[in-house]
CSV table of C-alpha atoms in Angstrom, one decimal:
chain,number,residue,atom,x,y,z
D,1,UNK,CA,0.0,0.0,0.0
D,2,UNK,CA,1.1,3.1,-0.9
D,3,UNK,CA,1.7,6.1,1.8
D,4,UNK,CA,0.0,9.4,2.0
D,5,UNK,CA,3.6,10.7,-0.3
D,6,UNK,CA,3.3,14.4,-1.9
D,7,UNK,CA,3.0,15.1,-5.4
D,8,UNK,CA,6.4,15.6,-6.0
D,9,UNK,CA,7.3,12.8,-3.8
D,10,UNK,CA,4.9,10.1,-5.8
D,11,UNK,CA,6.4,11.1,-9.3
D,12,UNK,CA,10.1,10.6,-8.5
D,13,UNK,CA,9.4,7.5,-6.6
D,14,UNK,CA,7.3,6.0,-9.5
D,15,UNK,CA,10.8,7.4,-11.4
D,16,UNK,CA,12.9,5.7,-9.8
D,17,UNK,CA,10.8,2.3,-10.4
D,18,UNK,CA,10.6,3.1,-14.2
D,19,UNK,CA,14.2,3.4,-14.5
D,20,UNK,CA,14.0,0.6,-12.7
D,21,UNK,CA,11.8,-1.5,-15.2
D,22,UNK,CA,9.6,-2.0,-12.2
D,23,UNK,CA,6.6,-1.5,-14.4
D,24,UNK,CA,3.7,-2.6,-11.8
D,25,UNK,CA,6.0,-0.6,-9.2
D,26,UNK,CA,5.9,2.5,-10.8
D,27,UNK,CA,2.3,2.5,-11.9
D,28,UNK,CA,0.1,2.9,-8.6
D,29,UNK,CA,2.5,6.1,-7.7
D,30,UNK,CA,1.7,7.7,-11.1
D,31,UNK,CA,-2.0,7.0,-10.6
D,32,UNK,CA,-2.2,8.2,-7.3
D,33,UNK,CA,-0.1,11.1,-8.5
D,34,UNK,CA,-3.2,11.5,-11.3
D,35,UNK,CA,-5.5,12.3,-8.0
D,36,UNK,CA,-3.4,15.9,-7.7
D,37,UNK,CA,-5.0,18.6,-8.9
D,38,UNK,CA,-1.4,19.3,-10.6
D,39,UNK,CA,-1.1,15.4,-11.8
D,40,UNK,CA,-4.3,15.1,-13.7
D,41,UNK,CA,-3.7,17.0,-16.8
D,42,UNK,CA,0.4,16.6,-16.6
D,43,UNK,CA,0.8,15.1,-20.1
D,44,UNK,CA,3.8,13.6,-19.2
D,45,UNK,CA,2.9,12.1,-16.3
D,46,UNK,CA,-0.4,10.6,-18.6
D,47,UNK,CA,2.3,9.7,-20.9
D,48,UNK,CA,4.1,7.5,-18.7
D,49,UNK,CA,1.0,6.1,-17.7
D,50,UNK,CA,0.0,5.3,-20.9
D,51,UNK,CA,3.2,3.6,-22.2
D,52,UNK,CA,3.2,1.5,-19.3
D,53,UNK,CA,0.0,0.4,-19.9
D,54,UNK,CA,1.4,-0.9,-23.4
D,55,UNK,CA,4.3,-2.2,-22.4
D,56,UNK,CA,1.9,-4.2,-20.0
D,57,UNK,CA,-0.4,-5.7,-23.2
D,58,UNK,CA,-3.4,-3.2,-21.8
D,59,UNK,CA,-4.0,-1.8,-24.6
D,60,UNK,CA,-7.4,-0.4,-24.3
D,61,UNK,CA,-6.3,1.6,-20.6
D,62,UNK,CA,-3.1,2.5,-23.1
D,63,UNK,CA,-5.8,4.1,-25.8
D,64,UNK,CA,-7.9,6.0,-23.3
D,65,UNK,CA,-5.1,7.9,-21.5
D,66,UNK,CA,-3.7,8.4,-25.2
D,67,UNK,CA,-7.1,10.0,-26.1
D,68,UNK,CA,-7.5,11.9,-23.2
D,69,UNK,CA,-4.4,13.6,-23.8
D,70,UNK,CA,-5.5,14.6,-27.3
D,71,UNK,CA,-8.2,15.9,-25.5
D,72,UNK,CA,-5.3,18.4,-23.8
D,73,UNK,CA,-3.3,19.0,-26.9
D,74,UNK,CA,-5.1,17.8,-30.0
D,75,UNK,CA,-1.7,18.6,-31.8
D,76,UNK,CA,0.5,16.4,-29.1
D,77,UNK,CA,2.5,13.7,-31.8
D,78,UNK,CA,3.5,11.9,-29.1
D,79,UNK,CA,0.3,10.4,-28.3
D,80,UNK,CA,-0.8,10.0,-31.9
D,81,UNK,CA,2.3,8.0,-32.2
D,82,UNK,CA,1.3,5.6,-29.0
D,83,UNK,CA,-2.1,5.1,-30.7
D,84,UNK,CA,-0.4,4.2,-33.7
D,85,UNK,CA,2.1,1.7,-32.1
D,86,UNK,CA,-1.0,0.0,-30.6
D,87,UNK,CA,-2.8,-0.7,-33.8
D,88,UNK,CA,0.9,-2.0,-34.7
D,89,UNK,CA,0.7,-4.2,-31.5
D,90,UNK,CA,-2.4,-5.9,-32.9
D,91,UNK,CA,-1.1,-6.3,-36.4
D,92,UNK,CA,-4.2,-3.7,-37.8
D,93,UNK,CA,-1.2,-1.8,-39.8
D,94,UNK,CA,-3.8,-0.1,-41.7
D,95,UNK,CA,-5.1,1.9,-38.5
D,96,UNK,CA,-1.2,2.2,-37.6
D,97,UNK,CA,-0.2,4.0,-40.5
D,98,UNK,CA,-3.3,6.6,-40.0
D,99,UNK,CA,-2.1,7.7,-36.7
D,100,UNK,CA,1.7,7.4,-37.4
D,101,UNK,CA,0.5,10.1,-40.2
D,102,UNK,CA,-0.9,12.3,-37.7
D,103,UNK,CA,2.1,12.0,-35.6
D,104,UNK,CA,4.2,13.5,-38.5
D,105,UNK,CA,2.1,16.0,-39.7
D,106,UNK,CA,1.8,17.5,-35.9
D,107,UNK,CA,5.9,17.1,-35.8
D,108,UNK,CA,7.9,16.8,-39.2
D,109,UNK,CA,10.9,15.9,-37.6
D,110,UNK,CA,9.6,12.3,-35.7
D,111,UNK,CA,11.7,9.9,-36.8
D,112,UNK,CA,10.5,7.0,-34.6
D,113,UNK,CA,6.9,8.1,-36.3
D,114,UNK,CA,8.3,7.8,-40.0
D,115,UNK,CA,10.3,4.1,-39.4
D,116,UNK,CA,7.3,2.3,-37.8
D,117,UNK,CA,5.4,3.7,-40.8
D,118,UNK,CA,7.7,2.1,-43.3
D,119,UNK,CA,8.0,-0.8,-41.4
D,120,UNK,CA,4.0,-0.7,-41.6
D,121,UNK,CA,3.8,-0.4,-44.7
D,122,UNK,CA,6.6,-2.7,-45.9
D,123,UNK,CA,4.5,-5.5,-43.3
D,124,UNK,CA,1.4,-4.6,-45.9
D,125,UNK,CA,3.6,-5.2,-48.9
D,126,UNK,CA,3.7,-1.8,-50.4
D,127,UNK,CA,7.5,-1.6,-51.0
D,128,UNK,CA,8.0,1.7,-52.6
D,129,UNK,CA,6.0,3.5,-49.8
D,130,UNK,CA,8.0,2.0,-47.2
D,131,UNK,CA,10.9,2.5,-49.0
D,132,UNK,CA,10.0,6.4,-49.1
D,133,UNK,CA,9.4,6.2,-45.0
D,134,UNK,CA,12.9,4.7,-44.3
D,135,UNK,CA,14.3,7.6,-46.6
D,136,UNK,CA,12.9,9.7,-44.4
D,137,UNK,CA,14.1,8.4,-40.9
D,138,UNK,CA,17.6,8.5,-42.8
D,139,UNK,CA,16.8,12.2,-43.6
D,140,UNK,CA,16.4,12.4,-40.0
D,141,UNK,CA,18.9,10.4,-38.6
D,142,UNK,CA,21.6,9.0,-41.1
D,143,UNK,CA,23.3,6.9,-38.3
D,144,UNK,CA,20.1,5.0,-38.3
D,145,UNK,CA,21.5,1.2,-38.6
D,146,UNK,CA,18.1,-0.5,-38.7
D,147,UNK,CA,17.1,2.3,-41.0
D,148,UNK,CA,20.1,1.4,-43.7
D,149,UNK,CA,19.4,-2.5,-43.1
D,150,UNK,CA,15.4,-2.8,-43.3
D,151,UNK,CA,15.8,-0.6,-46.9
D,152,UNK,CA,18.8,-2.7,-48.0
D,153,UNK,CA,15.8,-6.2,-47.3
D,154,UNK,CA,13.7,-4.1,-48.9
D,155,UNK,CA,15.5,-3.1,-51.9
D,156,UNK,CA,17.0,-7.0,-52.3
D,157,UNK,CA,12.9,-8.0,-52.0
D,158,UNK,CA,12.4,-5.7,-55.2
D,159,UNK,CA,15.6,-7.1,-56.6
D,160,UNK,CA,17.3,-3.3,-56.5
D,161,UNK,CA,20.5,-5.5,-55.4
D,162,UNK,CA,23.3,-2.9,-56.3
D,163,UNK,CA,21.0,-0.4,-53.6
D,164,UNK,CA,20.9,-3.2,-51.5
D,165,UNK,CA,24.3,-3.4,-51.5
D,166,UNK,CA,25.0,0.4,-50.7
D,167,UNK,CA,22.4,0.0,-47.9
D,168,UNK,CA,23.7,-2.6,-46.5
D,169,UNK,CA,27.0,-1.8,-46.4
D,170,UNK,CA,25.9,1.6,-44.9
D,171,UNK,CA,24.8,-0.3,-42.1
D,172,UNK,CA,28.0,-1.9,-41.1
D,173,UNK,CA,29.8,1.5,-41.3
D,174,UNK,CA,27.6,2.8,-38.3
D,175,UNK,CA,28.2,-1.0,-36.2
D,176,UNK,CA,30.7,-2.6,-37.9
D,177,UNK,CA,30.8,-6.5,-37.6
D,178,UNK,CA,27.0,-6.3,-37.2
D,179,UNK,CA,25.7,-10.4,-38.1
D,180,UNK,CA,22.5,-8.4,-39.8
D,181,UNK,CA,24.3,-6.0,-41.7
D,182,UNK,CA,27.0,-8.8,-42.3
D,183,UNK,CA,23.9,-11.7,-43.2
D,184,UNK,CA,21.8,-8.9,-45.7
D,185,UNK,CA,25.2,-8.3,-47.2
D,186,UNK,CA,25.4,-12.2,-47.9
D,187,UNK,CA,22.2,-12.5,-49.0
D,188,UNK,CA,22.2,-9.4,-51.7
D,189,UNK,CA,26.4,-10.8,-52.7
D,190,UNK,CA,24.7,-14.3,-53.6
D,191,UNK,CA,22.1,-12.6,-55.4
D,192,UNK,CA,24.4,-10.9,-57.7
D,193,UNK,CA,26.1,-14.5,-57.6
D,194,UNK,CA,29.1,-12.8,-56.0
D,195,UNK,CA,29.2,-16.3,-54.4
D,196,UNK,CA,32.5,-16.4,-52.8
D,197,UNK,CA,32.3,-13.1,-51.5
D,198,UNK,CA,29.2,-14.3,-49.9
D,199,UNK,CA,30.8,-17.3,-48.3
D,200,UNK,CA,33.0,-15.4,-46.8
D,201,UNK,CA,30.4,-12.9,-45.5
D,202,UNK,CA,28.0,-15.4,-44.1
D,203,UNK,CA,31.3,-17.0,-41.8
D,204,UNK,CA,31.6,-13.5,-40.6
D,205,UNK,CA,28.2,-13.3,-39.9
D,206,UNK,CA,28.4,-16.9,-38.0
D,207,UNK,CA,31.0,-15.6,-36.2
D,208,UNK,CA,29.2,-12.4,-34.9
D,209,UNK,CA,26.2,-14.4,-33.8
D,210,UNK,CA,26.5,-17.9,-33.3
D,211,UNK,CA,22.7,-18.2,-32.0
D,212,UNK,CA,21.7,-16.7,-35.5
D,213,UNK,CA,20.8,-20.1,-37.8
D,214,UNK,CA,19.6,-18.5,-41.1
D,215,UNK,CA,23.5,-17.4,-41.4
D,216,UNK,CA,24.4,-21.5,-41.3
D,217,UNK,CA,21.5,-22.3,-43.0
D,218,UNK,CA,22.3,-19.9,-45.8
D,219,UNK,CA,25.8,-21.1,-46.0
D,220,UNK,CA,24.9,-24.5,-46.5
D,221,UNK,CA,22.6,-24.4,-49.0
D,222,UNK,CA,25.7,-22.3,-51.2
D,223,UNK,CA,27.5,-25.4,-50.6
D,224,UNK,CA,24.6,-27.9,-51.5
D,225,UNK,CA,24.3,-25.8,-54.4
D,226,UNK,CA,27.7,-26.6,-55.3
D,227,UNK,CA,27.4,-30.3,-54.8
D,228,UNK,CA,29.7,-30.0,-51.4
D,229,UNK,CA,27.2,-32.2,-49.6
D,230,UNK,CA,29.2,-33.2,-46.8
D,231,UNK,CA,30.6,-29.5,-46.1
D,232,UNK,CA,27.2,-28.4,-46.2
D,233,UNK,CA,26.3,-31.1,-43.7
D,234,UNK,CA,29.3,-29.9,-41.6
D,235,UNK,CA,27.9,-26.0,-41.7
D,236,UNK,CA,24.3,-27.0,-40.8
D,237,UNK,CA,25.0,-29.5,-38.3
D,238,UNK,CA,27.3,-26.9,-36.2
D,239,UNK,CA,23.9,-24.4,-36.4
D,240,UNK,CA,22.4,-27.1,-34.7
D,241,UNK,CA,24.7,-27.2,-31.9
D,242,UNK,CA,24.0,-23.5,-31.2
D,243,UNK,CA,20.2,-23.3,-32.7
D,244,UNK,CA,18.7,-27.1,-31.7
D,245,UNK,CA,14.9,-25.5,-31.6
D,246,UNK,CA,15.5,-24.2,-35.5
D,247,UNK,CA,13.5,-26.4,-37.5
D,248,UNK,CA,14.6,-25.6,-40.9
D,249,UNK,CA,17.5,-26.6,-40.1
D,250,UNK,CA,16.8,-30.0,-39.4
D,251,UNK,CA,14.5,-30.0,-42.6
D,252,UNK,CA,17.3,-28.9,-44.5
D,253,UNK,CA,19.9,-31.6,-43.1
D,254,UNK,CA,17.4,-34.1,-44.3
D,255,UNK,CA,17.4,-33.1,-47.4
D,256,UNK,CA,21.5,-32.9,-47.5
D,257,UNK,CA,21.4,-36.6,-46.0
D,258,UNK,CA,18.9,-38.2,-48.7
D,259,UNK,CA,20.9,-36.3,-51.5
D,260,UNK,CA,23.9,-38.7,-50.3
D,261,UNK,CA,21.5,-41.5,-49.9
D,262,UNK,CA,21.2,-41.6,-45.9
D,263,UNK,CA,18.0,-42.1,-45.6
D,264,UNK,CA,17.9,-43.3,-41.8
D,265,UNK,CA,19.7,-39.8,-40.9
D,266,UNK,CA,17.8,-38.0,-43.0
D,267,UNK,CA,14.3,-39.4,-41.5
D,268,UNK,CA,15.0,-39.0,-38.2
D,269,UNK,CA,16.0,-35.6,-39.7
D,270,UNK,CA,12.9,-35.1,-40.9
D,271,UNK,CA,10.6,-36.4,-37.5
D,272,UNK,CA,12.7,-33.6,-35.4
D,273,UNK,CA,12.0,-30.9,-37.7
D,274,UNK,CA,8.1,-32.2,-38.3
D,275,UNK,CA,7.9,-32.6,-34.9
D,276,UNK,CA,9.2,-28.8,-34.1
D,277,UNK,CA,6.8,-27.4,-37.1
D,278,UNK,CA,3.9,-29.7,-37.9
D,279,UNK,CA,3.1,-27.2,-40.9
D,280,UNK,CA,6.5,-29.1,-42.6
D,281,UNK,CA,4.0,-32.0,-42.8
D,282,UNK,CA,2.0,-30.6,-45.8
D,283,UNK,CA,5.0,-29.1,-47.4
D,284,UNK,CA,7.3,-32.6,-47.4
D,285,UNK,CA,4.7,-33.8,-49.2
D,286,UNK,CA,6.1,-31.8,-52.3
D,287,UNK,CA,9.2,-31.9,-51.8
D,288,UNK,CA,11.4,-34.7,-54.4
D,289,UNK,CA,14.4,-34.7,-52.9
D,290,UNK,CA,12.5,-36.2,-49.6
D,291,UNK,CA,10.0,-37.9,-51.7
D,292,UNK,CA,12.3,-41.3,-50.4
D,293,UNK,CA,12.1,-40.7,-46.6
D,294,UNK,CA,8.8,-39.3,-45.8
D,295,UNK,CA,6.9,-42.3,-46.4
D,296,UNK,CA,9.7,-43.9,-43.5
D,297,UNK,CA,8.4,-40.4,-41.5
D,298,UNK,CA,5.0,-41.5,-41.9
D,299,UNK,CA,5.6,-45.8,-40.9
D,300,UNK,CA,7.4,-44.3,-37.6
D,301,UNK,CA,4.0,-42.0,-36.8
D,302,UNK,CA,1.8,-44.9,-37.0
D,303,UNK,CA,3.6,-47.8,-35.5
């Protein structure tokens, strides 16, 4: 229970909690606070309030306090932008992008505002609009890393690969080493079938993240692609060690392990990553170069 604490008292204490990440600590002092005659229309204190509330997955209680401080300051971006990071929340990127829009037009320079709107938009599939969003953020902020390295995916989606390439490798000059910037890199080098610049960009990758498996995965499949089977084996089997929950990567081994005729390693292969993603089930089905061992998948389900 909290004491009878001033005003001034309540807010730092509830402060000191937020610094804290004591979210359900901090919240009953700003509400109480709320009860002040100089707490109940403090838009920052109602901010606080409200992005707790989101952080907590209360989105509604979020919306309200949001709403109530338009009801202050129609023209406050801040809370249009909360708004629009709940709609985001809940995957309605439609609603998102309206009040992300209203967030920039009350404050031209809010470059959080302008990247969740091109990552909105980008989630929708409209490419060259998000592409013009990132510009902005970059307009903004050109040290923005995740800025550079969402338009360098984007721009490799659209098959723009020599952009992609600047992007990407505009990310790694603000964190260097980065295994994203490193792994888009890959991805875009292979595209332009720069392959053994790619190899050696996806071991750098591997090496900045081990806990990253699309890096092995990747890497593999180059080498699969150039008949290496058992050095493909080798590079997925170590993303195993560090990613054993990473289904595709047992999916993919299979596949490595029927194209040299193991058929027992490849189906028990195959079971893990089936039993880790039961969606794989429908998709095996299609799949020739497994067309041998699902059946054996199949024997091993029903006995």
């Amino acid at each position: 229970m909290i004491k009878s604490f001033k005003y001034d008292e309540l807010i730092r204490k509830g402060k000191v909690l937020l610094g804290e990440k004591d979210l359900q600590g901090a919240l009953p002092y700003f509400l109480r606070a709320c009860l002040y005659k100089e707490g109940e229309n403090n838009i920052e204190l109602l901010l606080d309030i409200a992005l707790i509330y989101d952080e907590m997955e209360e989105y509604n209680k979020a919306k309200d306090i949001y709403k109530k401080i338009l009801n202050l300051d129609k023209e406050e971006s801040r809370a249009y932008y909360g708004i629009g990071v709940l709609y985001d929340n809940i995957k309605d990127y439609r609603k998102a992008i309206e009040y992300y829009k209203k967030a920039v037009e009350n404050n031209k320079n809010y470059d959080r505002a302008y990247f969740f709107m091109a990552n909105a938009y980008d989630e929708l599939g409209e490419k060259i609009k998000a592409i013009e969003f990132y510009k902005e953020v970059i307009r903004l902020i050109d040290s923005d890393f995740w800025a550079h390295l969402n338009l360098s995916s984007i721009y490799e989606e659209i098959e723009y690969y020599d952009k992609a390439l600047i992007e990407a490798d505009k990310s790694l000059n603000i964190i260097p080493n980065h295994y994203m910037g490193l792994f888009n890199r890959a991805v875009v080098l292979k595209k332009k079938n720069n392959i053994e610049e790619a190899i050696e960009c996806y071991k750098k990758a591997i090496k900045a993240n081990l806990g990253y498996g699309y890096s092995f995965l990747n890497l593999s499949i180059i080498y699969k692609e150039k008949q290496d089977y058992n050095k493909a084996i080798k590079i997925i089997s170590e993303g195993i060690v560090y990613n054993p929950s990473m289904p595709s990567l047992y999916y993919n081994r299979a596949c490595f392990y029927a194209l040299i005729k193991n058929i027992e390693k490849a189906s028990k292969d195959l079971k893990k990553a089936v039993e880790l993603l039961p969606w794989f089930k429908e998709y095996v089905k299609k799949d020739e170069e497994l067309k041998e061992v699902w059946p054996l998948v199949i024997e091993d389900e029903e006995r």
